[in-house]
Amino acid sequence: MINKTLERSVIVLSWAAASILVMSVAILLGFLFAKGLGTLSLKLLFGSTPPLAAITLRQQVFDGLFPAVAGTFLLVICSTITAIPIGIAGGIFMAEYAGIRQKAFFSLLFDILAGIPSIIIGLAGLSLTIFLHRLFPGRLGPSLMISALSLALLVLPYLIRSTQNALESVDPLIRLTAPALGASRIQNVVKVLLPNSMADIIGGIILAVGRCAEDTAVIMLTGAVAVAGVPHDPLSQYEALPFYIYYISSQYGSPDELASGYGAAILLLALCTCLLIFAFVIQKRLVTLLLYR
Amino acid sequence: MKKTKIRTRNICFQYHKKQILKNISVEFPKGEISAIAGPSGSGKSSFLIVLNRLWEEIDGVNVTGKVEIELNGQMQDIYSGRIDIRQLRRKVSIVFQQPNPLPMSIFKNVAFPLNLAGLKDRERISREVESALKKVHLWDEVKDRLKEDGRLLSGGQQQRLCLARTLVMRPEVLLLDEPTASLDARTAEAIEQLLIQLKSRCTIVMVTHYQDQIQRIADSHFEVVNGNLINR
Ligand SMILES: Nc1ncnc2c1ncn2[C@@H]1O[C@H](COP(=O)(O)OP(=O)(O)O)[C@@H](O)[C@H]1O
Ligand SMILES: [Mg+2]
């Protein structure tokens, strides 16, 4: 009797929790689209510049969001490309090679790193910029590269942890299979363990991509500015969507400007979605390539 | 006088300080099938992974004692520093109790050890895979679906797939953990015939529960009793 009641209430509670979650997402998206959908147009992206000329970089866009979209896109690509190899290698080290003591020590280190607020990472990036500026006067300042490096540092602990957990949770029988067939440790990692954990590792990468795309604190301190155009090299300053959203919502001059902030939010969401889909496709391809070729 | 293939001295096996096997000193003759019986949980599987050092890949296991195996024509201490562990596990190879196909195609599963050994010749790989699958009587069932995921096979087919994957390495010693447990009577008999054929090239140490199987194919018969291995 009691068991039945208990089971029923657990079911009801789970449903309630799930619907609250779904509803919050729906309300959030609904709100965003209600406020921003009206502004979505080529004009929001390119202003008065002809889109083709803007995309081919022949003409600068001064009154549209295209430079911010490009900036965020490049930023995410640069920071994840920096962080992914280091993160995966770190995860492999932690799961497969570290001794018990090393593991405990590095775990503590990564937990601390994961717990550092992004504004502090931003400050560290800023200090690095100032230091580099002293070393190479005039050439190095706040830039896309510094932001990308700082963001890479920010997401590194997630990548290491997700890789480590993915590797450690491979079925013990599968883990033993390749060594029993004469595989070296690294062969086991590359040919069996990594392909088997790819889905979980991609999960960590997706989290990292989202984190890089949305972070504002780090980039304001390390290179994002209100007007910069599309960055032409890694050492230039850049525009970014979250930074645009942040400053437009804190100092808009007209309701139209605020609405363009919502438009920017929708663009950011769309950009993240594209990157996620890209990550999924890569994962499928990689697994097929590694295991079924 | 029979030639000894495997000789153990005072093997002790611990899982997280719990003593599973103690002071096992036995010999297995070359070219014979030695059967190991015993209640479940008594340490039969544990004993097999002592013979190719596979326990070293498992956390919390500790083994002491000495194992000598005749490799390349002479008795060698497998725990000495001169032994290449990858080579050892190809020569002294195990088929687990639970089938463990990797999440890849049937063909790639069987070709996997060759791939690990660095063999590149595709034609030769195909030949070896086909001959191994024929030996375990699986070829006719899978020859048209070699590209399918190995995990989609039935339990008995998976077990034969794993046996084929081991045979393609041409081991000198074959360690089998209940090799016919999930096979129907006819396939089990076919596998028993295969094992008898293999004796000329291979020394077989086999864990089995079936008394009648021991009667039929085993040349010597051991039993795990209280952590010791006793010759019956
Ligand atoms: N991964 C493990 N961790 C701890 N104990 C284990 C593990 N695997 C097996 N054991 C223990 O070791 C003993 C022997 O196991 P095993 O060699 O598999 O026995 P058998 O093959 O004879 O059934 C059992 O008591 C089992 O509980
Ligand atoms: Mg067993």
Coordinates of C-alpha atoms in Angstrom, one line a residue, chain A residues 57-203:
Chain A
L57 CA 34.8 41.0 -46.7
R58 CA 35.0 43.5 -49.5
Q59 CA 32.9 46.0 -47.6
Q60 CA 32.9 46.7 -43.8
V61 CA 29.6 46.4 -42.0
F62 CA 29.1 49.3 -39.5
D63 CA 25.4 49.1 -38.7
G64 CA 24.8 45.4 -38.5
L65 CA 25.6 42.3 -36.4
F66 CA 27.6 40.4 -39.0
P67 CA 31.0 41.3 -37.4
A68 CA 29.7 40.2 -34.0
V69 CA 28.5 36.9 -35.4
A70 CA 31.8 36.4 -37.2
G71 CA 33.7 37.4 -34.1
T72 CA 31.8 34.9 -31.9
F73 CA 32.1 32.2 -34.5
L74 CA 35.9 32.6 -34.8
L75 CA 36.3 32.9 -31.1
V76 CA 34.5 29.7 -30.4
I77 CA 36.4 27.9 -33.1
C78 CA 39.8 29.2 -31.9
S79 CA 39.2 28.5 -28.3
T80 CA 37.8 25.0 -28.8
I81 CA 40.5 24.0 -31.3
T82 CA 43.1 25.1 -28.6
A83 CA 41.3 23.4 -25.7
I84 CA 40.1 20.1 -27.3
P85 CA 43.5 18.4 -27.9
I86 CA 44.8 19.5 -24.5
G87 CA 41.6 18.5 -22.8
I88 CA 41.4 15.1 -24.4
A89 CA 45.1 14.4 -23.8
G90 CA 44.6 15.5 -20.2
G91 CA 41.6 13.2 -19.8
I92 CA 43.5 10.3 -21.3
F93 CA 46.4 10.9 -18.9
M94 CA 44.1 11.1 -15.9
A95 CA 42.1 8.0 -16.8
E96 CA 44.8 5.7 -18.2
Y97 CA 48.3 6.8 -17.1
A98 CA 48.1 8.8 -13.8
G99 CA 49.0 7.0 -10.6
I100 CA 46.8 7.2 -7.6
R101 CA 48.6 10.1 -6.0
Q102 CA 49.0 12.0 -9.3
K103 CA 45.3 11.5 -9.9
A104 CA 44.3 12.9 -6.5
F105 CA 46.6 15.9 -7.0
F106 CA 45.5 16.8 -10.5
S107 CA 41.8 16.2 -9.7
L108 CA 42.1 18.8 -6.9
L109 CA 43.8 21.2 -9.4
F110 CA 41.2 20.7 -12.1
D111 CA 38.4 21.2 -9.5
I112 CA 39.9 24.4 -8.4
L113 CA 40.3 25.5 -12.0
A114 CA 36.7 24.6 -12.8
G115 CA 35.5 26.6 -9.8
I116 CA 37.3 29.8 -10.7
P117 CA 34.8 32.5 -11.8
S118 CA 35.2 33.5 -15.4
I119 CA 35.9 37.2 -14.4
I120 CA 39.0 36.0 -12.7
I121 CA 40.1 34.1 -15.8
G122 CA 39.4 37.3 -17.7
L123 CA 41.7 39.2 -15.3
A124 CA 44.4 36.7 -15.8
G125 CA 44.1 37.1 -19.5
L126 CA 44.3 40.9 -19.0
S127 CA 47.4 40.5 -17.0
L128 CA 48.9 38.3 -19.7
T129 CA 48.0 41.0 -22.2
I130 CA 49.7 43.7 -20.2
F131 CA 52.8 41.5 -19.7
L132 CA 53.0 40.7 -23.5
H133 CA 52.4 44.3 -24.3
R134 CA 55.5 45.2 -22.2
L135 CA 57.5 42.5 -23.9
F136 CA 56.5 43.4 -27.5
P137 CA 55.4 47.1 -27.3
G138 CA 52.9 48.2 -29.9
R139 CA 52.3 44.8 -31.4
L140 CA 50.4 42.8 -28.8
G141 CA 47.3 44.1 -27.0
P142 CA 43.8 42.8 -26.2
S143 CA 42.9 40.5 -29.1
L144 CA 41.1 37.5 -30.4
M145 CA 44.0 35.3 -29.6
I146 CA 44.2 36.3 -25.9
S147 CA 40.5 35.8 -25.5
A148 CA 40.6 32.4 -27.2
L149 CA 43.4 31.3 -24.9
S150 CA 41.6 32.5 -21.8
L151 CA 38.4 30.8 -22.8
A152 CA 40.4 27.6 -23.6
L153 CA 41.7 27.7 -20.0
L154 CA 38.1 28.3 -18.8
V155 CA 36.7 25.2 -20.5
L156 CA 39.7 22.9 -20.1
P157 CA 38.6 21.3 -16.8
Y158 CA 35.2 20.3 -18.4
L159 CA 36.9 18.7 -21.3
I160 CA 39.4 16.8 -19.1
R161 CA 36.7 15.6 -16.8
S162 CA 34.3 14.5 -19.4
T163 CA 37.0 12.6 -21.3
Q164 CA 38.3 11.1 -18.1
N165 CA 34.8 10.0 -17.0
A166 CA 34.0 8.7 -20.4
L167 CA 37.1 6.5 -20.5
E168 CA 36.7 5.3 -17.0
S169 CA 33.1 4.2 -17.6
V170 CA 34.0 1.9 -20.5
D171 CA 32.8 -1.6 -19.7
P172 CA 35.6 -3.5 -18.0
L173 CA 35.2 -6.5 -20.4
I174 CA 35.6 -4.2 -23.4
R175 CA 38.6 -2.5 -21.7
L176 CA 40.3 -5.8 -21.3
T177 CA 39.6 -7.0 -24.9
A178 CA 42.4 -5.4 -26.8
P179 CA 45.1 -6.1 -24.3
A180 CA 44.1 -9.7 -24.4
L181 CA 44.7 -9.6 -28.1
G182 CA 48.1 -8.2 -27.8
A183 CA 47.4 -4.5 -27.8
S184 CA 49.7 -2.0 -26.2
R185 CA 48.2 0.6 -23.8
I186 CA 48.2 3.3 -26.4
Q187 CA 46.6 1.0 -29.0
N188 CA 43.9 0.2 -26.5
V189 CA 43.3 3.9 -25.9
V190 CA 43.2 4.9 -29.6
K191 CA 41.5 1.9 -31.1
V192 CA 39.0 0.9 -28.5
L193 CA 38.6 3.2 -25.5
L194 CA 38.4 6.6 -27.3
P195 CA 36.0 5.4 -30.1
N196 CA 33.8 3.8 -27.4
S197 CA 33.6 7.0 -25.4
M198 CA 33.2 9.4 -28.3
A199 CA 29.6 10.2 -27.5
D200 CA 30.4 11.3 -24.0
I201 CA 33.5 13.2 -25.0
I202 CA 31.4 15.1 -27.7
G203 CA 29.0 15.9 -24.9

